Structures are given as structure tokens and as C-alpha cells.
mmCIF file of C-alpha atoms in Angstrom:
data_model
loop_
_atom_site.group_PDB
_atom_site.id
_atom_site.type_symbol
_atom_site.label_atom_id
_atom_site.label_comp_id
_atom_site.label_asym_id
_atom_site.label_seq_id
_atom_site.Cartn_x
_atom_site.Cartn_y
_atom_site.Cartn_z
ATOM 1 C CA ARG A 820 7.278 0.552 -38.114
ATOM 2 C CA LEU A 821 5.738 1.104 -34.688
ATOM 3 C CA LEU A 822 7.878 1.788 -31.608
ATOM 4 C CA VAL A 823 6.189 0.584 -28.430
ATOM 5 C CA THR A 824 7.213 2.084 -25.078
ATOM 6 C CA GLN A 825 7.246 -0.353 -22.192
ATOM 7 C CA GLY A 826 8.745 1.878 -19.501
ATOM 8 C CA LEU A 827 8.230 5.336 -18.134
ATOM 9 C CA LYS A 828 10.819 7.115 -15.992
ATOM 10 C CA LEU A 829 9.472 10.083 -14.038
ATOM 11 C CA SER A 830 11.947 9.965 -11.146
ATOM 12 C CA ASN A 831 13.643 13.022 -9.628
ATOM 13 C CA ASN A 832 10.984 15.458 -10.820
ATOM 14 C CA GLU A 833 9.650 16.774 -7.488
ATOM 15 C CA LEU A 834 6.180 15.506 -8.389
ATOM 16 C CA SER A 835 3.735 15.850 -5.515
ATOM 17 C CA SER A 836 0.905 14.105 -7.343
ATOM 18 C CA LEU A 837 0.103 12.311 -10.537
ATOM 19 C CA PRO A 838 -3.213 13.615 -11.894
ATOM 20 C CA GLY A 839 -5.949 11.107 -12.561
ATOM 21 C CA VAL A 840 -5.907 12.076 -16.225
ATOM 22 C CA THR A 841 -2.306 10.913 -16.597
ATOM 23 C CA HIS A 842 -3.318 7.680 -18.322
ATOM 24 C CA ILE A 843 -5.390 9.695 -20.833
ATOM 25 C CA ILE A 844 -2.438 11.977 -21.561
ATOM 26 C CA LEU A 845 -0.093 9.017 -21.928
ATOM 27 C CA ARG A 846 -2.564 7.302 -24.228
ATOM 28 C CA GLU A 847 -2.437 10.333 -26.529
ATOM 29 C CA VAL A 848 1.354 10.717 -26.392
ATOM 30 C CA LEU A 849 2.483 7.087 -26.420
ATOM 31 C CA GLU A 850 1.419 4.429 -28.847
ATOM 32 C CA ARG A 851 -0.108 1.553 -26.906
ATOM 33 C CA SER A 852 0.446 3.057 -23.445
ATOM 34 C CA TRP A 853 -1.543 0.185 -21.905
ATOM 35 C CA LEU A 854 1.524 -1.971 -22.616
ATOM 36 C CA LEU A 855 3.634 -0.160 -19.991
ATOM 37 C CA ARG A 856 5.547 -2.757 -17.983
ATOM 38 C CA TRP A 857 7.463 -0.512 -15.560
ATOM 39 C CA ILE A 858 7.069 2.953 -14.106
ATOM 40 C CA ASP A 859 9.709 4.761 -12.073
ATOM 41 C CA LEU A 860 8.287 7.471 -9.791
ATOM 42 C CA SER A 861 11.131 7.346 -7.266
ATOM 43 C CA PHE A 862 12.713 10.413 -5.659
ATOM 44 C CA ASN A 863 9.656 12.645 -5.908
ATOM 45 C CA ASN A 864 7.363 14.178 -3.286
ATOM 46 C CA LEU A 865 4.383 11.846 -3.672
ATOM 47 C CA GLN A 866 2.306 11.507 -0.498
ATOM 48 C CA ASP A 867 -0.146 9.046 -2.029
ATOM 49 C CA ILE A 868 0.197 6.190 -4.470
ATOM 50 C CA PRO A 869 -1.317 7.541 -7.700
ATOM 51 C CA GLU A 870 -4.567 5.794 -8.618
ATOM 52 C CA ALA A 871 -3.695 6.155 -12.306
ATOM 53 C CA ILE A 872 -1.146 3.359 -11.788
ATOM 54 C CA SER A 873 -3.933 0.786 -11.641
ATOM 55 C CA SER A 874 -4.944 1.617 -15.224
ATOM 56 C CA TYR A 875 -1.917 -0.254 -16.594
ATOM 57 C CA PRO A 876 -2.849 -3.939 -16.399
ATOM 58 C CA ARG A 877 0.522 -5.204 -17.655
ATOM 59 C CA LEU A 878 2.582 -3.215 -15.166
ATOM 60 C CA ASN A 879 5.036 -5.533 -13.440
ATOM 61 C CA THR A 880 7.548 -3.115 -11.878
ATOM 62 C CA LEU A 881 6.774 0.031 -9.911
ATOM 63 C CA TYR A 882 9.409 2.180 -8.218
ATOM 64 C CA LEU A 883 8.003 4.485 -5.550
ATOM 65 C CA HIS A 884 10.998 4.650 -3.217
ATOM 66 C CA ALA A 885 12.180 7.937 -1.687
ATOM 67 C CA ASN A 886 8.822 9.721 -1.661
ATOM 68 C CA ARG A 887 6.550 10.781 1.221
ATOM 69 C CA ILE A 888 4.051 7.911 1.302
ATOM 70 C CA SER A 889 3.037 7.496 4.926
ATOM 71 C CA HIS A 890 0.662 4.497 4.911
ATOM 72 C CA ALA A 891 1.650 1.106 3.548
ATOM 73 C CA SER A 892 -2.031 0.184 3.270
ATOM 74 C CA GLN A 893 -2.259 2.513 0.253
ATOM 75 C CA VAL A 894 -0.927 -0.355 -1.848
ATOM 76 C CA LYS A 895 -4.454 -1.777 -1.898
ATOM 77 C CA ILE A 896 -5.171 0.416 -4.940
ATOM 78 C CA LEU A 897 -2.515 -1.512 -6.882
ATOM 79 C CA THR A 898 -4.800 -4.048 -8.486
ATOM 80 C CA ASN A 899 -2.393 -4.821 -11.312
ATOM 81 C CA PRO A 900 -2.354 -8.628 -11.612
ATOM 82 C CA ASP A 901 1.176 -8.739 -13.035
ATOM 83 C CA LEU A 902 2.813 -6.458 -10.438
ATOM 84 C CA HIS A 903 5.823 -8.481 -9.310
ATOM 85 C CA SER A 904 8.291 -5.832 -8.143
ATOM 86 C CA LEU A 905 7.556 -2.833 -5.925
ATOM 87 C CA THR A 906 9.804 -0.407 -4.055
ATOM 88 C CA LEU A 907 8.586 1.736 -1.172
ATOM 89 C CA HIS A 908 11.739 2.049 0.943
ATOM 90 C CA GLY A 909 12.721 5.556 1.911
ATOM 91 C CA ASN A 910 9.083 6.492 2.568
ATOM 92 C CA PRO A 911 7.670 7.120 6.065
ATOM 93 C CA CYS A 912 5.498 3.990 5.698
ATOM 94 C CA GLU A 913 8.640 1.854 5.820
ATOM 95 C CA ASN A 914 8.949 2.629 9.535
ATOM 96 C CA GLY A 915 5.606 0.989 10.340
ATOM 97 C CA ARG A 916 5.847 -2.019 12.643
ATOM 98 C CA HIS A 917 4.212 -4.411 10.153
ATOM 99 C CA TYR A 918 5.140 -2.632 6.930
ATOM 100 C CA LYS A 919 6.154 -5.722 4.973
ATOM 101 C CA LYS A 920 3.157 -7.789 6.105
ATOM 102 C CA VAL A 921 0.720 -5.025 5.188
ATOM 103 C CA VAL A 922 2.208 -4.612 1.706
ATOM 104 C CA LEU A 923 2.336 -8.351 1.009
ATOM 105 C CA ALA A 924 -1.193 -8.869 2.353
ATOM 106 C CA HIS A 925 -2.507 -6.439 -0.267
ATOM 107 C CA CYS A 926 -0.187 -7.375 -3.155
ATOM 108 C CA ALA A 927 -0.249 -11.157 -3.345
ATOM 109 C CA ALA A 928 1.637 -11.400 -6.656
ATOM 110 C CA LEU A 929 4.762 -9.539 -5.481
ATOM 111 C CA ARG A 930 8.014 -11.421 -5.906
ATOM 112 C CA ARG A 931 10.293 -8.546 -4.921
ATOM 113 C CA LEU A 932 9.738 -5.792 -2.376
ATOM 114 C CA ASP A 933 12.331 -3.033 -2.000
ATOM 115 C CA PHE A 934 14.762 -4.927 -4.242
ATOM 116 C CA SER A 935 14.622 -8.007 -1.966
ATOM 117 C CA THR A 936 13.071 -11.341 -2.849
ATOM 118 C CA VAL A 937 9.792 -12.141 -1.101
ATOM 119 C CA THR A 938 10.300 -15.494 0.605
ATOM 120 C CA LYS A 939 7.792 -18.213 1.311
ATOM 121 C CA HIS A 940 8.071 -17.329 5.016
ATOM 122 C CA ASP A 941 7.308 -13.656 4.263
ATOM 123 C CA ARG A 942 4.235 -14.741 2.337
ATOM 124 C CA GLU A 943 3.054 -17.029 5.169
ATOM 125 C CA LEU A 944 3.412 -14.246 7.756
ATOM 126 C CA ALA A 945 1.488 -11.847 5.519
ATOM 127 C CA THR A 946 -1.289 -14.415 5.044
ATOM 128 C CA ILE A 947 -1.649 -14.920 8.799
ATOM 129 C CA PHE A 948 -1.639 -11.157 9.293
ATOM 130 C CA ALA A 949 -4.372 -10.697 6.663
ATOM 131 C CA GLN A 950 -6.490 -13.459 8.211
ATOM 132 C CA ARG A 951 -6.278 -11.834 11.640
ATOM 133 C CA MET A 952 -7.257 -8.462 10.188
ATOM 134 C CA ALA A 953 -10.242 -9.979 8.396
ATOM 135 C CA ALA A 954 -11.380 -11.951 11.449
ATOM 136 C CA ALA A 955 -11.231 -8.923 13.718
ATOM 137 C CA ALA A 956 -12.964 -6.685 11.170
ATOM 138 C CA SER A 957 -15.870 -9.107 10.813
ATOM 139 C CA SER A 958 -16.358 -9.618 14.521
ATOM 140 C CA LYS A 959 -19.646 -8.124 15.721
ATOM 141 C CA SER A 960 -18.247 -7.358 19.170
ATOM 142 C CA LYS A 961 -15.593 -5.106 17.628
ATOM 143 C CA GLU A 962 -18.262 -2.975 15.955
ATOM 144 C CA HIS A 963 -19.633 -1.843 19.309
ATOM 145 C CA ALA A 964 -16.400 -1.712 21.303
ATOM 146 C CA LEU A 965 -14.278 0.461 19.030
ATOM 147 C CA GLN A 966 -15.169 4.154 19.082
ATOM 148 C CA ARG A 967 -12.807 6.523 17.275
ATOM 149 C CA ALA A 968 -9.162 7.114 16.437
ATOM 150 C CA GLU A 969 -7.281 9.493 18.735
ATOM 151 C CA ALA A 970 -3.608 10.363 19.032
ATOM 152 C CA GLY A 971 -1.970 10.902 22.442
ATOM 153 C CA GLU A 972 1.222 12.929 22.996
ATOM 154 C CA GLU A 973 4.066 10.431 23.295
ATOM 155 C CA ASP A 974 2.177 7.172 22.941
ATOM 156 C CA GLN A 975 -0.554 6.908 20.390
ATOM 157 C CA VAL A 976 -3.803 5.898 22.023
ATOM 158 C CA VAL A 977 -5.684 4.184 19.287
ATOM 159 C CA THR A 978 -9.347 3.441 19.131
ATOM 160 C CA ALA A 979 -11.063 2.727 15.873
ATOM 161 C CA ARG A 980 -14.496 2.340 14.387
ATOM 162 C CA VAL A 981 -15.520 -0.627 12.302
ATOM 163 C CA CYS A 982 -18.110 0.093 9.644
ATOM 164 C CA TYR A 983 -21.233 -2.025 9.733
ATOM 165 C CA ALA A 984 -20.416 -3.163 6.219
ATOM 166 C CA GLY A 985 -17.641 -5.223 7.782
ATOM 167 C CA GLY A 986 -14.667 -3.090 6.736
ATOM 168 C CA LEU A 987 -12.505 -0.736 8.718
ATOM 169 C CA HIS A 988 -13.407 2.929 8.950
ATOM 170 C CA ALA A 989 -10.822 4.996 7.069
ATOM 171 C CA SER A 990 -9.609 6.628 10.283
ATOM 172 C CA ALA A 991 -8.832 3.248 11.839
ATOM 173 C CA GLY A 992 -6.158 2.442 9.313
ATOM 174 C CA TYR A 993 -2.796 1.064 10.118
ATOM 175 C CA ALA A 994 -2.874 1.210 13.919
ATOM 176 C CA LEU A 995 -5.880 -1.098 14.092
ATOM 177 C CA SER A 996 -4.209 -3.534 11.706
ATOM 178 C CA VAL A 997 -1.155 -3.595 13.961
ATOM 179 C CA ALA A 998 -3.243 -4.187 17.084
ATOM 180 C CA ILE A 999 -5.139 -7.014 15.461
ATOM 181 C CA ALA A 1000 -1.965 -8.657 14.186
ATOM 182 C CA GLN A 1001 -0.507 -8.545 17.688
ATOM 183 C CA GLY A 1002 -3.563 -10.259 19.091
ATOM 184 C CA LYS A 1003 -4.526 -7.247 21.200
ATOM 185 C CA GLU A 1004 -8.232 -7.479 20.485
ATOM 186 C CA ARG A 1005 -9.001 -7.490 24.238
ATOM 187 C CA GLU A 1006 -7.441 -4.052 24.713
ATOM 188 C CA LEU A 1007 -9.322 -2.821 21.672
ATOM 189 C CA GLN A 1008 -12.620 -3.981 23.169
ATOM 190 C CA TYR A 1009 -12.029 -1.742 26.172
ATOM 191 C CA GLY A 1010 -11.382 1.247 23.954
ATOM 192 C CA GLU A 1011 -7.703 2.038 24.417
ATOM 193 C CA LEU A 1012 -4.527 0.511 23.126
ATOM 194 C CA ARG A 1013 -1.059 2.011 23.204
ATOM 195 C CA VAL A 1014 1.040 1.282 20.103
#
């Protein structure tokens, strides 16, 4: 008789990373590791969302709360089609102005975020936010107007570069997304925006 593991609890282990070979190790240790449905990585020291997570296509619950993840946009690596529940509260990214919209814009299948139900209104706001980000990123005038990301002392002065491929330069990140969502494209065109 075969015992199939559907969950993996790695919380409270002071993990600072999850090596990329984790899925290979799990495949050797667990029978049918691709059937994992939930992973608990809460209360660790993770600064990034482990890319190995995306190698579990049936994953529907992921606990990442109480870590050190600083950018909500990291959720874009979570390509798991069945991911319905995600926790990120207790991470620095939770303090971002548009935290919920950023997460929901990247994870369309989520039904619960931080143990709260995702409402239809939440989903609509995230969709509008994503559309504004995409429109601003594809705008030719933004490519020439935005120079580089800089941080001021008290206020952050944010300028960002848009790659010619149409996507945001990695250094642009969250601050540009916030500016775009707030409709502050005009300030961005002139090179400085305080957020």
C-alpha cells in the first residue's frame, strides 16, 4: 500500500532560502511529491519566494507569512494554476501601499489572501490596477521619460526605466507600479515622483 503525502510543513525552521534542488530532493524522499497540495514555510527567514514552489502544479495552499519577503511582486513566480490560498502577512511587503492589488494582479486564481476571502471588489480593483500597469509599461513616451531608480533620504524619489521589450526594468519594481496605479504618469514623465 502506497502512502501519498499531500502536505509539507517546514515552518519555524529559520530557513533563509529553499534551494532550487528542493523539488529533486523531495521527489527522491516522497512518493509522488508532485501531488503536494499545501506547503507551510511560515515563520522562517525567507527573503524571496522560492522558485521551487512553482514545480508543484497541484499546490493550492502556500503559507509564507512571518518571513522577510520585501516585494509583493515576487508572487509572479507562483504560476501554480490551482493556488487558491496564500499568506504573506507579517512580511515587509505587507506594508506596501498597493500590496493586495499587486498580489491579486499576479495570482488570478486566489480565493483567500492572508486568511481572508478575496471579494469580487478586490478582484475588480486588482484588474484595474493591472491594466494601468500594462498600459503605462507599453507606452512609448514612458520609455524615453523614465531614467533610473533612486532613493532619497526621507521621501523616496522614484524614477524608473522601461525596457524596450515593453516590460519594466527590474530596478523599477514596486514604486513604478504604485505611481502608475495612482495615475501619476505625468510626474513620471518629468523624471521625479515622491511616493
